[in-house]
Every structure is written in C-alpha cells, then in structure tokens.
Amino acid sequence: MSSHITLDHGSGGLASQNLISDLFFKYLSDPILHRLEDAAVLPAPGGRIAFSTDSYVVDPIFFPGGNIGELAVNGTINDLSMQGARPLALSLGLILEEGLFFDDLEHIIQSIAVACEYAGVPVVTGDTKVVPRGKADKIFINTSGIGVVDNDIEIATGRVREGDIILLSGTLADHGITILTSRAGLQVAGNLRSDTRPLHFLVEKILQQEGDAIHTMRDPTRGGLGTTLAEIARATNLCMEIKEEDLAMHGEVRAACELMGLDPLYLANEGKCMVIAAPDKAEAILEAMCSVTEGSESCIVGKVTKKYPGRVVLTTVSGGTRLVEPLSGEPLPRIC
Amino acid sequence: MSSHITLDHGSGGLASQNLISDLFFKYLSDPILHRLEDAAVLPAPGGRIAFSTDSYVVDPIFFPGGNIGELAVNGTINDLSMQGARPLALSLGLILEEGLFFDDLEHIIQSIAVACEYAGVPVVTGDTKVVPRGKADKIFINTSGIGVVDNDIEIATGRVREGDIILLSGTLADHGITILTSRAGLQVAGNLRSDTRPLHFLVEKILQQEGDAIHTMRDPTRGGLGTTLAEIARATNLCMEIKEEDLAMHGEVRAACELMGLDPLYLANEGKCMVIAAPDKAEAILEAMCSVTEGSESCIVGKVTKKYPGRVVLTTVSGGTRLVEPLSGEPLPRIC
C-alpha cells in the first residue's frame, strides 16, 4: 500500500475497495458496516431503521440537469431505497469555502428544498462549517438519511441466483459524461443532462408488487454499471452477462463518450436503478418499473449465469464478447 | 446580508444564526429542523429515533488530547445525548485531500475505532471522497448519528423555568484554547489538552435517576458556554445568572486565555454537559453527575431568574456584574 492517499482511493474502484478492506475494516469491525451495502439496516425497537451517508464534492457544482444540492438529496434517498427502505429524513452537513457566492449557496439550498419536496423526504437536522479560502472548493455537502424498512423482504447481494434477470431503469452514463464535459468546458451537440432523480417511488412500486422476487438492487453511481456488476459477480462468484444492444444510451452521450475516449459502462449514473430478480417475475417487474415516471425507459439488460464465475461479460453489438473488469486506475474524481 | 460567505457564517455566533434563519429556513420548512435542537427526534414506528449530523474541519487535525477522528465520534454522540437519546449508531463520511499521509489517516481511523469501542456506539455506514491537492485541507469528517429515546422525558429549551439551576460537568475552554495555541505554535507551560469525550454515560445516569427534573441539556461547543447560555436566554426570555467563581478552569487554560486575549466563556468545549434542572433536585443531579468519570468535576454554576430577561449576567470574582453577549464577529474558525 502506498504511503499517500491518491485520487484512486476515492474513485469507487479497486483502490477504494482496498482502502476499505485493508484499513477501515482493520479497525472498524461492526458486522453491519462490513456488509458494505449502501445503507445500514439496524434492528431497532418496533422496526428496522435504515441509515446512510454520502458526501458530495462534485465539480462543477452547477451542471446541466442539476447541481450539488439536489444531487446530495437524491443520492442519499437512493442509497436508502436500494436497501428497500422508505426514506424518512435527511441530515445536511455543509462545508463552505470562505468567499462562496451567497447567490450560489441560495440557489443550492433552494434546489435542496425542491428536491426534498418532490421526494417527500425532509431535512431534519444540519450543520454548517466554513473553512478559509483555498482550504475547500466552494461547497462540499454531506447528506445522511434514515429510512424505515416496513416489510420483511431481504434485499441482499447474497440472494442473487443463477438464472436471475438483470434490469436497468433507463439510459447509461448521463450524469458522468455531463460532469466531465462541463468541467472540461466541452461543447457537445445535443442536450447532455445529469439524470439525478430519486428512486424511492420506483422501488416502492416494485417491492409492493413483486417484493420477494427482488433479490438485490443498486444505483450504479461512481464506477458505473460495470463496476457495480463486477462487485456483485465477485461477491456471488456468478457470471453477470449483459448485452450491449440492450443498454440504452442517449445519442449525445454515446458521441461524447467516443469523443473523450470514455467507456459509458464506467461512468456514473445518478438516477438509475439496477434490479436483479427472479426470472419468472422479470416481465411483471419490468412493467411495474416502466409504469413509474423515473423508470419509464427501463429494460432487461442481462442475466445471471455460471459461464465465467465471478466475472462480467458483455456481448457486443457485433456479436463478440468482452470481459468487463472492475474499474482500476484512471480515476474520475469529483463526479458526485 | 452580504454577497459572500464569510468565516463568520461558520462561527456558531450571530452570523451563523442569521444564515440559518434568513436563508436555510426560507426554503427548508420542516418543523423538526426548525426546533434547532442538536439532534432531530422523529416519531417512528415503535419509538422515537434521534438523528444528528456534524462535519469536522478542525485545524490542526492532531492536537494534545485527541485528533479529528475521536472528536468526530464524541461530538455526534454528544449531540444525540443532549436530546436524551441513547446513541445507537454512527455514519462516517470522509473527504480526503490528495496527498494526505496514509499514516495520518490510519492514526485517525484507529482513534475513531477506539472512541467507538469506549462509547459502545459503532460506525455502521460510511463514504469516502478524495479531492485534488489544494481543494480541501488534509481531511474533513462528517459523522451522523442515530439514537433511540426510550423514555418520555422531554428535554427542551421550552421547559426552562425561573428558579432552575444551571450545572456544568467540569472545566471551561479546554478544547478551544488547545486548538488555538496548537495552531499558533504557542508553547504554553502546563498541560493544555482537549476535553473531547462522550457524554452519554453521564446523561444516561442523570436521566435514569432524576429524569423529569432535567429541563434542558447542551454541550457548549462552538461559541462556548457564553453563546449557549445567550441562546437559551433569548429563546426563553429569562435571565441566566452565572458566577465567575463557580466556573472551574485549569490554571494553564486561564493563563493561555490571558496571553491570547481570549474570553474562556466563548471558547469551545468538547466534553462538557450543561444541565438546567429543577432546583429541588439540583443537589441530587450534581451528585449523580459527579459519580460518572466524565462528570467528576461537575459544579452548580448559576441559576435562572427574571433579573435581566433574555440576557446572561456574570457576577465576577470581584463582585461586579457584566452582561455576556452572544458571540459575534471575531470568528474562531476550524475549532471542531
């Protein structure tokens, strides 16, 4: 292990996982933490409570389709949702750089309020720190969230089985490519926009309708769908087979990825839900997903097999196959 | 209101309060948030859940008596405790600067583990971001916490009454003066040390023993005892009368404050509990506080009267009196 923290350690890829397993887990031994799910589900008096945290350091703080504020609200709602929890409340921790424009802060707070209102999830506690100019970059936001799991469905990587179907609630890579092109100041034809949105309405719908058939859910943020699937493949020792032709992508996203030499499989999504579910319920789940605004472009994108245990395989449009490795190196910092 | 964020907005004093009331509350209207207590207590299935957040940006990150890691653990435990909650779990959100020494991070994570172990409160979910060199300062930590309120005692500013007694669990200003002298590189005779410690054992003890007589509790962190009392005086329109001779202080703290021209009433404490309680139970509460390690130096420091409504009055050692105004201007940034 190196003697310094590098950008890699925050990339969501291999170096991040090593940091967690080799350093954090060395000292922090709570079994719930070790499950490495997006939110902690705690046994509590009268029901299970979900609790999650995320810090947002996205650069730029304003981007087409959103800003750091709504991203922070939706992101933590989504972490709770992926555990099957109904989000109850958020906390808001702000670290502000001296000299931040007041108008910018107001715009961000306003977006937070609008996002909370839309989602029906309030901020109930908060904290603000200011650091001297040059000691942070405009604004960093931590949102933590608690939710209640009021069903007994277990959403867990360990429930994924051979034969399961992989569904995705829409297009790939919108958020990641929007941030990267905005930051680079690239003008791309078309309408690149972040897909930041809350996923709890969609999750509520499919859990109500087909609860027990839902084996696991993830929102493929940092590291993208490729890294998310690679983690599940490794954890289950099963093969995740996906088809390129089933992965929806906006034309301008595809063009921008080609222009910048980036693989959309590794780019962040901020409003997409990946579901792995029992095959006999896959069509019903797809229909339920499509019936919700946030899932209107849902597709079946793959299946779980034993072909290459522990690996992710992509069948390309031309009929070839390639292994999808977990992201390592080439970090894309400050995407969220 | 100015067009830029200034250091004042993070000082915990008047500018911070204005930022909250004039901007944040303009958009964020949840009544629980508006109570402005240290932690949100939410009605939840089967019991009330407390939920709190705090970001730590202390500079320097290592200081006599502790570091940013244990400070973050104890600080959020204390925010929960001040609501009468039994802390259940913490989240840990790290923002790391590229180039942070790995050894330093390990030291901090280790301290977090030790503090969690001592307190009996685990970190159950986390998040790590890394930003490029120069875009943060070494490490910022957010901890959020949830706790359960398993009694029906209401700890609230609104319960403070004329005649109530003010108790403090030990010496003043240890944390604040330690950080300021460390940062300035000042060598001070004696043993200046932060008082960072968890307060939930002490709180549990007094609530069990004299629950209903406890009207409100605060940990006087940023802004110190002076600002904390000024907030309560303003909110209740009662007078908080304290006596200088009853405020315990380590000799080296007093000397360092004089050297730096700082008023210990405004300096942060990170392990002190201020209790306002019914007068007939004050001696019993004091005894209970003194019986716990974290409260062995507790004292009665004042009483609630109607002498100067909405104000804090200090009777000095020489017998004079002075009004203690809420902190404004002269921000002391990055104390926690």
XYZ file of C-alpha atoms in Angstrom:
672
model
C 0.000 0.000 0.000
C 1.300 3.436 -0.866
C 2.281 5.960 1.804
C -0.059 8.652 0.459
C -3.713 8.936 -0.364
C -4.168 9.211 -4.113
C -7.191 10.195 -6.171
C -7.648 6.500 -6.830
C -8.721 5.935 -3.229
C -11.885 7.908 -3.837
C -12.702 6.512 -7.278
C -15.042 3.745 -6.162
C -12.834 1.189 -7.900
C -10.237 -1.287 -6.700
C -8.097 1.133 -4.729
C -11.187 2.283 -2.827
C -12.150 -1.268 -2.017
C -8.648 -1.985 -0.799
C -8.695 1.128 1.374
C -11.916 -0.112 2.956
C -10.894 -3.722 3.410
C -7.252 -3.149 4.372
C -7.524 -0.055 6.519
C -11.054 0.802 7.620
C -12.114 -2.774 8.311
C -8.892 -3.316 10.182
C -10.243 -1.077 12.922
C -13.971 -0.803 12.364
C -15.451 -4.210 12.884
C -19.204 -3.727 13.074
C -20.830 -6.556 11.079
C -23.401 -4.210 9.582
C -20.647 -1.934 8.273
C -18.923 -4.977 6.819
C -21.954 -5.905 4.740
C -20.904 -2.969 2.545
C -24.443 -2.257 1.433
C -25.349 1.326 0.536
C -27.254 1.849 3.783
C -27.079 0.260 7.208
C -30.237 -1.552 8.284
C -30.392 -1.721 12.043
C -32.641 -3.768 14.232
C -34.476 -1.161 16.291
C -37.430 -1.079 18.652
C -40.578 -1.541 16.590
C -38.991 -1.918 13.180
C -35.803 -1.857 11.175
C -34.207 1.531 10.599
C -32.049 2.255 7.533
C -29.297 4.850 7.897
C -26.956 6.055 5.138
C -24.385 8.776 4.450
C -22.756 10.350 1.405
C -20.520 13.374 0.889
C -20.797 15.321 -2.349
C -17.797 17.146 -3.794
C -18.887 17.350 -7.438
C -17.029 19.803 -9.678
C -18.599 21.896 -11.192
C -21.233 22.499 -8.537
C -23.757 23.595 -11.197
C -24.172 21.434 -14.270
C -26.813 20.777 -16.923
C -29.715 18.984 -15.286
C -28.918 19.858 -11.688
C -26.481 20.983 -9.035
C -24.665 19.633 -5.988
C -27.714 20.280 -3.773
C -30.329 18.138 -5.453
C -27.639 15.566 -6.209
C -26.992 15.269 -2.460
C -30.681 14.845 -1.671
C -31.392 12.326 -4.403
C -28.184 10.400 -3.853
C -28.861 9.611 -0.217
C -32.535 8.869 -0.877
C -31.317 6.393 -3.467
C -28.855 4.745 -1.096
C -31.716 4.154 1.341
C -34.031 2.967 -1.424
C -31.542 0.375 -2.606
C -31.959 -1.299 0.790
C -35.699 -1.455 0.322
C -36.182 1.319 2.878
C -38.790 4.049 2.767
C -36.728 7.234 3.316
C -37.911 9.177 6.374
C -35.493 12.043 6.888
C -32.186 13.545 5.802
C -29.408 15.394 7.560
C -27.464 18.124 5.800
C -23.829 18.875 6.599
C -22.276 21.755 4.683
C -18.608 22.632 4.394
C -18.351 26.020 2.735
C -15.309 27.834 1.420
C -14.888 31.416 2.518
C -15.801 33.566 -0.459
C -18.507 31.309 -1.860
C -21.102 33.474 -3.575
C -24.155 33.869 -1.454
C -26.348 33.651 -4.539
C -24.817 30.318 -5.403
C -25.480 28.993 -1.915
C -29.031 30.223 -2.045
C -29.563 28.541 -5.400
C -28.240 25.279 -3.969
C -30.349 25.437 -0.808
C -33.373 26.170 -2.928
C -32.689 23.131 -5.087
C -32.345 21.036 -1.951
C -35.741 22.240 -0.790
C -37.354 21.490 -4.158
C -35.795 18.031 -4.301
C -36.931 17.291 -0.721
C -40.427 18.480 -1.520
C -40.665 16.351 -4.662
C -39.366 13.308 -2.828
C -41.451 13.905 0.286
C -38.356 13.480 2.476
C -37.388 16.382 4.781
C -34.023 17.577 6.010
C -34.452 17.357 9.792
C -31.020 18.228 11.166
C -27.970 20.029 9.847
C -24.561 21.532 10.415
C -22.521 24.208 8.657
C -18.781 24.796 8.720
C -16.813 27.422 6.845
C -13.127 26.998 6.077
C -10.713 29.687 4.870
C -10.394 30.445 1.171
C -8.289 27.817 -0.529
C -8.969 25.143 2.115
C -12.001 23.661 0.330
C -13.550 24.153 -3.110
C -16.708 26.273 -2.921
C -19.011 23.782 -1.203
C -18.993 20.178 -0.039
C -22.239 18.587 1.141
C -22.827 15.574 3.323
C -26.311 14.156 3.456
C -27.141 11.286 5.747
C -30.509 9.644 5.760
C -32.659 7.351 7.791
C -35.441 5.196 6.492
C -37.733 2.505 7.694
C -37.911 -1.000 6.320
C -41.538 -1.886 6.952
C -41.610 -5.203 5.138
C -39.641 -8.376 5.696
C -38.173 -8.601 2.207
C -34.440 -9.121 2.310
C -32.616 -7.132 -0.357
C -29.098 -8.550 -0.394
C -26.313 -9.488 -2.752
C -26.379 -12.956 -1.207
C -29.838 -13.622 -2.659
C -28.648 -13.386 -6.288
C -29.073 -16.796 -8.033
C -28.142 -18.386 -11.344
C -30.932 -17.674 -13.805
C -31.822 -14.281 -12.306
C -32.585 -11.407 -14.661
C -30.805 -8.032 -14.622
C -32.960 -4.948 -15.223
C -31.931 -1.293 -15.555
C -34.289 1.654 -15.161
C -33.032 3.698 -18.132
C -30.113 5.110 -20.091
C -26.452 4.809 -19.156
C -23.803 7.360 -18.239
C -25.834 10.601 -18.395
C -24.537 12.060 -15.128
C -20.891 11.078 -15.560
C -20.486 12.398 -19.087
C -22.359 15.610 -18.250
C -19.997 16.394 -15.386
C -16.874 15.535 -17.351
C -17.809 17.609 -20.398
C -18.975 20.531 -18.222
C -15.756 20.521 -16.275
C -13.665 20.373 -19.448
C -15.754 23.183 -20.965
C -16.517 20.971 -23.978
C -19.395 21.994 -26.216
C -21.205 18.830 -27.287
C -24.094 18.850 -29.753
C -27.425 17.802 -28.273
C -28.692 18.006 -24.769
C -26.396 16.331 -22.243
C -28.051 16.384 -18.808
C -27.448 14.704 -15.479
C -30.036 12.063 -14.671
C -30.153 12.984 -10.955
C -33.515 11.836 -9.574
C -34.893 9.960 -6.587
C -35.620 6.269 -6.987
C -37.781 5.520 -3.974
C -41.092 5.779 -5.826
C -39.889 3.189 -8.318
C -38.557 0.949 -5.569
C -41.756 1.218 -3.547
C -43.762 0.212 -6.609
C -41.775 -2.917 -7.419
C -41.437 -4.014 -3.803
C -45.176 -3.665 -3.232
C -45.944 -5.589 -6.361
C -43.264 -8.266 -6.608
C -41.421 -7.911 -3.316
C -39.919 -11.308 -2.739
C -38.781 -11.733 -6.351
C -36.440 -8.721 -5.986
C -33.106 -10.202 -4.939
C -30.865 -7.145 -4.954
C -30.857 -3.529 -6.143
C -28.087 -0.995 -6.764
C -27.824 2.501 -8.129
C -24.702 2.386 -10.297
C -23.093 5.707 -9.343
C -19.302 6.101 -9.067
C -17.666 3.401 -11.185
C -20.832 2.935 -13.243
C -22.770 -0.187 -14.166
C -19.559 -2.061 -14.988
C -18.077 -1.666 -11.519
C -21.416 -2.369 -9.813
C -21.877 -5.627 -11.698
C -18.246 -6.590 -11.150
C -18.734 -6.219 -7.379
C -21.792 -8.457 -7.435
C -20.063 -11.021 -9.673
C -17.113 -11.163 -7.316
C -19.268 -11.382 -4.192
C -21.513 -14.148 -5.560
C -18.975 -15.957 -7.777
C -21.599 -15.900 -10.526
C -21.338 -14.511 -14.061
C -23.194 -11.326 -14.991
C -23.948 -11.464 -18.724
C -25.115 -8.230 -20.303
C -25.881 -7.313 -23.915
C -24.617 -4.067 -25.394
C -27.694 -3.757 -27.622
C -29.974 -3.735 -24.570
C -28.090 -0.920 -22.844
C -29.954 2.283 -23.729
C -27.924 5.412 -24.202
C -28.735 8.882 -25.432
C -27.109 9.618 -28.804
C -25.241 12.655 -27.479
C -23.920 10.619 -24.539
C -22.600 7.991 -26.915
C -20.997 10.674 -29.092
C -19.406 12.465 -26.130
C -18.023 9.187 -24.737
C -16.423 8.435 -28.104
C -15.033 11.963 -28.307
C -13.455 11.710 -24.852
C -12.436 8.063 -25.147
C -14.512 7.010 -22.156
C -16.391 3.756 -21.624
C -20.009 4.514 -20.598
C -20.064 1.303 -18.568
C -17.771 3.023 -16.062
C -19.495 6.393 -15.958
C -21.702 7.414 -13.060
C -25.480 7.364 -13.122
C -27.391 9.338 -10.513
C -30.937 8.220 -11.129
C -30.821 4.658 -12.339
C -31.814 1.532 -10.507
C -30.365 -1.840 -11.368
C -32.529 -4.716 -10.197
C -31.605 -8.399 -10.077
C -34.725 -10.502 -9.792
C -36.234 -13.951 -10.154
C -36.750 -14.814 -13.860
C -40.433 -15.762 -13.587
C -41.283 -12.271 -12.343
C -38.973 -10.314 -14.655
C -41.664 -9.185 -17.101
C -44.003 -8.100 -14.303
C -41.189 -6.171 -12.631
C -40.250 -4.517 -15.920
C -43.853 -3.452 -16.390
C -44.010 -2.044 -12.864
C -40.739 -0.149 -13.376
C -41.976 1.330 -16.668
C -45.198 2.499 -15.018
C -43.285 4.936 -12.767
C -42.001 8.272 -14.175
C -38.447 7.577 -13.028
C -38.423 4.157 -14.728
C -40.246 4.800 -17.991
C -37.232 3.702 -20.058
C -36.483 0.505 -18.108
C -35.084 -2.531 -19.929
C -33.944 -6.065 -19.262
C -30.197 -5.833 -19.846
C -28.818 -9.221 -18.880
C -28.923 -12.370 -16.825
C -27.002 -14.201 -14.138
C -25.259 -17.401 -15.262
C -22.321 -19.618 -14.353
C -20.480 -19.073 -17.647
C -17.487 -17.158 -16.213
C -17.797 -17.377 -12.429
C -17.030 -14.078 -10.708
C -16.881 -12.125 -13.967
C -18.952 -9.720 -16.030
C -19.299 -10.476 -19.741
C -20.582 -8.039 -22.348
C -21.908 -9.328 -25.671
C -21.154 -6.524 -28.121
C -23.457 -5.333 -30.889
C -21.205 -7.080 -33.409
C -21.654 -10.384 -31.573
C -18.262 -10.527 -29.877
C -17.813 -10.834 -26.127
C -15.559 -8.949 -23.762
C -14.842 -9.221 -20.073
C -15.783 -6.138 -18.074
C -13.145 -5.604 -15.392
C -13.798 -3.591 -12.241
C -12.584 -0.022 -12.578
C -8.974 0.489 -11.539
C -6.711 3.435 -12.101
C -7.836 6.297 -14.377
C -9.852 7.827 -11.577
C -12.580 10.284 -12.461
C -12.642 12.435 -9.353
C -15.434 14.680 -8.135
C -18.214 13.172 -10.226
C -20.587 13.293 -7.264
C -26.954 40.264 4.080
C -23.534 40.238 2.409
C -22.984 38.781 -1.056
C -20.277 36.387 0.067
C -19.932 33.717 2.685
C -17.506 34.834 5.359
C -15.776 32.912 8.119
C -18.357 34.387 10.453
C -21.068 32.214 8.917
C -19.448 29.130 10.392
C -18.576 30.576 13.792
C -21.673 29.411 15.659
C -22.463 33.004 16.613
C -24.894 35.606 15.311
C -23.920 35.421 11.648
C -24.455 31.643 11.717
C -27.869 32.054 13.292
C -28.817 34.635 10.684
C -27.651 32.333 7.895
C -29.930 29.632 9.266
C -32.956 31.798 9.916
C -32.706 34.033 6.851
C -31.577 31.555 4.224
C -31.931 27.916 5.224
C -35.291 28.307 6.924
C -36.522 30.294 3.980
C -36.535 27.079 1.970
C -36.367 24.243 4.461
C -39.539 24.273 6.467
C -39.628 21.017 8.385
C -40.832 21.800 11.918
C -38.344 19.393 13.460
C -35.467 21.190 11.719
C -36.857 24.495 12.960
C -36.646 23.372 16.581
C -32.874 23.919 16.198
C -32.025 21.292 18.788
C -28.740 19.439 18.373
C -30.432 16.301 17.074
C -33.734 15.637 15.382
C -36.127 13.427 17.318
C -38.541 11.765 14.950
C -41.711 9.898 15.701
C -41.033 6.446 14.264
C -42.640 3.041 14.387
C -42.170 1.649 17.892
C -40.262 4.540 19.412
C -38.663 7.910 18.831
C -35.454 7.969 16.815
C -32.825 10.698 17.251
C -30.690 11.589 14.228
C -27.846 14.122 14.172
C -25.028 15.291 11.904
C -21.785 17.224 12.281
C -18.856 17.942 9.984
C -15.390 18.286 11.487
C -12.782 20.521 9.867
C -10.557 21.136 12.882
C -7.066 22.542 12.232
C -4.663 21.075 13.269
C -6.031 17.553 12.805
C -3.824 16.245 15.634
C -3.742 18.163 18.902
C -2.934 17.488 22.560
C -5.637 15.229 23.948
C -7.003 13.947 20.667
C -7.467 14.247 16.929
C -10.176 14.955 14.396
C -11.289 11.314 14.439
C -12.265 10.877 18.068
C -13.578 14.437 18.096
C -15.992 13.448 15.304
C -17.161 10.354 17.177
C -17.604 12.049 20.543
C -19.135 15.186 19.061
C -22.007 13.409 17.380
C -22.575 11.095 20.340
C -22.864 14.242 22.437
C -25.348 15.883 20.079
C -27.558 12.801 20.412
C -27.077 12.665 24.171
C -28.180 16.267 24.613
C -31.599 15.192 23.291
C -31.792 12.482 25.914
C -31.189 9.813 23.287
C -29.226 6.621 23.739
C -26.806 6.651 20.745
C -27.221 3.567 18.552
C -25.017 4.040 15.520
C -22.831 6.491 13.610
C -22.136 7.133 9.960
C -18.721 8.278 8.789
C -18.249 10.493 5.736
C -14.658 11.327 4.850
C -13.424 13.993 2.462
C -9.712 13.481 1.951
C -7.186 15.697 0.228
C -4.952 14.042 -2.305
C -1.557 13.697 -0.675
C -2.780 13.097 2.859
C -0.287 10.868 4.640
C -1.544 7.337 4.865
C -0.080 7.028 8.351
C -2.060 10.041 9.461
C -5.276 8.566 8.069
C -4.581 5.265 9.769
C -3.952 7.020 13.068
C -7.276 8.843 12.719
C -9.257 5.735 11.787
C -7.698 3.926 14.711
C -8.741 6.709 17.075
C -12.256 6.519 15.673
C -12.332 2.806 16.419
C -11.060 3.309 19.973
C -13.576 6.078 20.631
C -16.424 3.930 19.234
C -15.335 0.997 21.343
C -15.169 3.070 24.520
C -18.563 4.604 23.830
C -20.159 1.344 22.715
C -21.511 3.039 19.583
C -20.493 1.575 16.200
C -19.943 3.237 12.824
C -22.425 1.349 10.633
C -22.210 3.096 7.275
C -19.686 5.316 5.548
C -18.485 7.138 2.457
C -15.119 8.384 1.264
C -14.318 11.067 -1.273
C -10.911 12.326 -2.343
C -10.410 15.766 -3.843
C -7.309 17.066 -5.644
C -4.463 18.609 -3.679
C -5.338 22.145 -2.652
C -9.117 21.583 -2.859
C -9.505 20.573 0.794
C -7.211 20.625 3.828
C -5.949 17.123 4.674
C -9.197 15.610 5.969
C -12.758 16.656 6.732
C -15.036 14.243 8.583
C -18.795 14.119 8.777
C -20.351 11.903 11.391
C -24.086 11.478 11.600
C -25.728 9.505 14.329
C -28.987 7.908 15.251
C -30.200 7.188 18.720
C -33.295 5.998 20.454
C -35.274 7.946 23.003
C -36.718 5.183 25.136
C -38.252 7.313 27.837
C -40.921 10.003 27.681
C -38.853 12.758 29.263
C -38.960 15.903 27.186
C -35.599 17.657 27.025
C -36.356 21.069 25.553
C -35.397 24.717 25.902
C -39.084 25.479 26.420
C -39.077 23.620 29.744
C -36.585 26.021 31.376
C -38.282 27.899 34.270
C -37.458 30.743 36.650
C -35.676 29.279 39.660
C -33.987 26.472 37.702
C -30.392 25.651 38.492
C -27.538 25.618 35.923
C -24.949 22.838 36.268
C -21.754 22.247 34.281
C -19.881 18.938 34.147
C -16.359 20.364 34.516
C -13.775 22.914 33.450
C -14.215 25.564 30.776
C -12.471 26.170 27.439
C -10.016 23.240 27.354
C -10.686 22.248 23.753
C -10.833 25.741 22.269
C -7.634 27.033 23.848
C -5.772 23.804 22.995
C -6.648 24.111 19.310
C -5.827 27.817 19.138
C -2.456 27.501 20.855
C -1.564 24.380 18.811
C -2.410 26.133 15.577
C -0.413 29.192 16.534
C 2.515 27.009 17.590
C 2.492 28.604 21.027
C 4.354 26.865 23.822
C 2.324 27.221 26.995
C 3.516 25.998 30.381
C 1.471 23.165 31.821
C -0.616 20.555 30.141
C -3.210 22.009 27.785
C -5.396 19.202 26.452
C -8.665 18.957 24.575
C -11.519 17.684 26.730
C -13.019 15.582 23.899
C -15.103 12.817 25.485
C -18.517 11.218 25.128
C -21.271 12.387 27.428
C -23.904 9.698 27.023
C -22.910 7.752 30.143
C -23.343 10.873 32.229
C -26.643 11.707 30.560
C -27.966 8.180 30.994
C -27.132 8.329 34.681
C -28.920 11.598 35.409
C -31.929 10.765 33.256
C -32.380 7.423 34.963
C -32.081 8.958 38.367
C -33.788 12.344 38.106
C -35.317 12.237 34.625
C -38.199 14.637 34.825
C -36.248 17.278 36.760
C -33.844 17.705 33.794
C -35.314 20.547 31.735
C -32.668 21.021 29.075
C -29.081 19.986 28.299
C -26.423 21.388 25.945
C -22.812 20.703 25.157
C -21.269 24.150 24.809
C -19.051 23.615 21.750
C -18.536 26.339 19.126
C -19.235 29.696 20.757
C -18.671 28.284 24.240
C -20.790 28.464 27.381
C -21.448 32.160 26.835
C -23.092 31.687 23.441
C -25.008 28.606 24.585
C -26.497 30.436 27.565
C -27.231 33.514 25.449
C -29.247 31.322 23.042
C -31.291 29.870 25.888
C -31.809 33.298 27.472
C -33.043 34.690 24.181
C -35.322 31.729 23.473
C -36.914 31.732 26.950
C -36.758 35.469 27.719
C -35.319 34.538 31.103
C -32.071 35.667 32.710
C -29.168 33.251 33.066
C -27.111 34.302 36.078
C -23.706 32.688 36.443
C -20.898 33.242 38.918
C -17.303 33.507 37.743
C -16.034 31.888 40.953
C -18.067 28.737 40.245
C -16.688 28.293 36.724
C -13.829 25.824 37.045
C -10.843 26.303 34.783
C -7.434 24.689 34.585
C -4.676 27.124 35.550
C -2.870 26.746 32.236
C -6.115 27.414 30.346
C -6.637 30.608 32.295
C -3.036 31.663 31.621
C -3.241 30.893 27.905
C -6.520 32.792 27.563
C -4.954 35.820 29.197
C -1.890 35.529 26.978
C -4.006 35.394 23.805
C -6.612 37.885 24.992
C -9.458 35.390 24.678
C -12.534 35.054 26.859
C -12.918 31.432 28.020
C -16.695 31.879 28.084
C -16.620 31.883 24.277
C -14.178 29.038 23.762
C -15.325 25.603 22.683
C -15.704 22.629 24.993
C -15.914 19.141 23.516
C -16.773 17.073 26.566
C -18.856 19.204 28.863
C -22.534 18.960 29.579
C -24.543 21.912 30.765
C -27.748 20.925 32.537
C -30.640 23.176 33.504
C -32.788 21.469 36.108
C -35.470 21.901 38.744
C -33.969 23.455 41.927
C -35.275 20.820 44.370
C -33.331 18.111 42.511
C -30.160 20.113 41.835
C -28.077 18.522 44.600
C -29.136 15.005 43.638
C -28.313 15.691 39.965
C -24.931 17.153 40.924
C -24.170 14.037 42.940
C -25.187 11.791 40.041
C -23.039 13.793 37.606
C -20.020 13.613 39.910
C -20.400 9.826 40.204
C -19.613 9.339 36.485
C -15.999 9.557 35.215
C -16.906 12.193 32.621
C -18.591 14.397 35.221
C -16.308 14.072 38.258
C -15.629 17.834 38.310
C -19.256 18.954 37.950
C -20.437 22.145 39.643
C -23.501 24.284 40.069
C -22.595 27.423 38.134
C -25.720 29.538 38.138
C -29.468 29.929 38.190
C -32.344 31.071 36.023
C -34.026 34.304 37.133
C -36.040 37.184 35.732
C -33.446 39.826 36.609
C -32.489 40.787 33.025
C -34.957 39.000 30.760
C -33.327 37.468 27.699
C -29.784 38.165 28.947
C -26.838 36.372 30.515
C -25.238 38.012 33.547
C -21.878 37.082 35.013
C -21.035 38.007 38.588
C -17.269 38.479 38.575
C -14.895 37.345 41.289
C -14.532 40.965 42.391
C -18.295 41.211 42.887
C -19.124 43.245 39.779
C -21.537 42.096 37.120
C -21.252 42.071 33.356
C -23.618 41.166 30.563
C -22.457 38.233 28.435
C -23.398 38.947 24.822
C -23.762 36.215 22.217
C -20.603 35.783 20.162
C -20.466 37.975 17.081
C -17.560 38.779 14.812
C -14.049 37.628 15.789
C -14.705 34.173 14.388
C -12.514 31.335 15.567
C -12.670 29.035 12.567
C -11.905 25.332 12.444
C -12.131 24.671 16.167
C -14.033 21.452 15.513
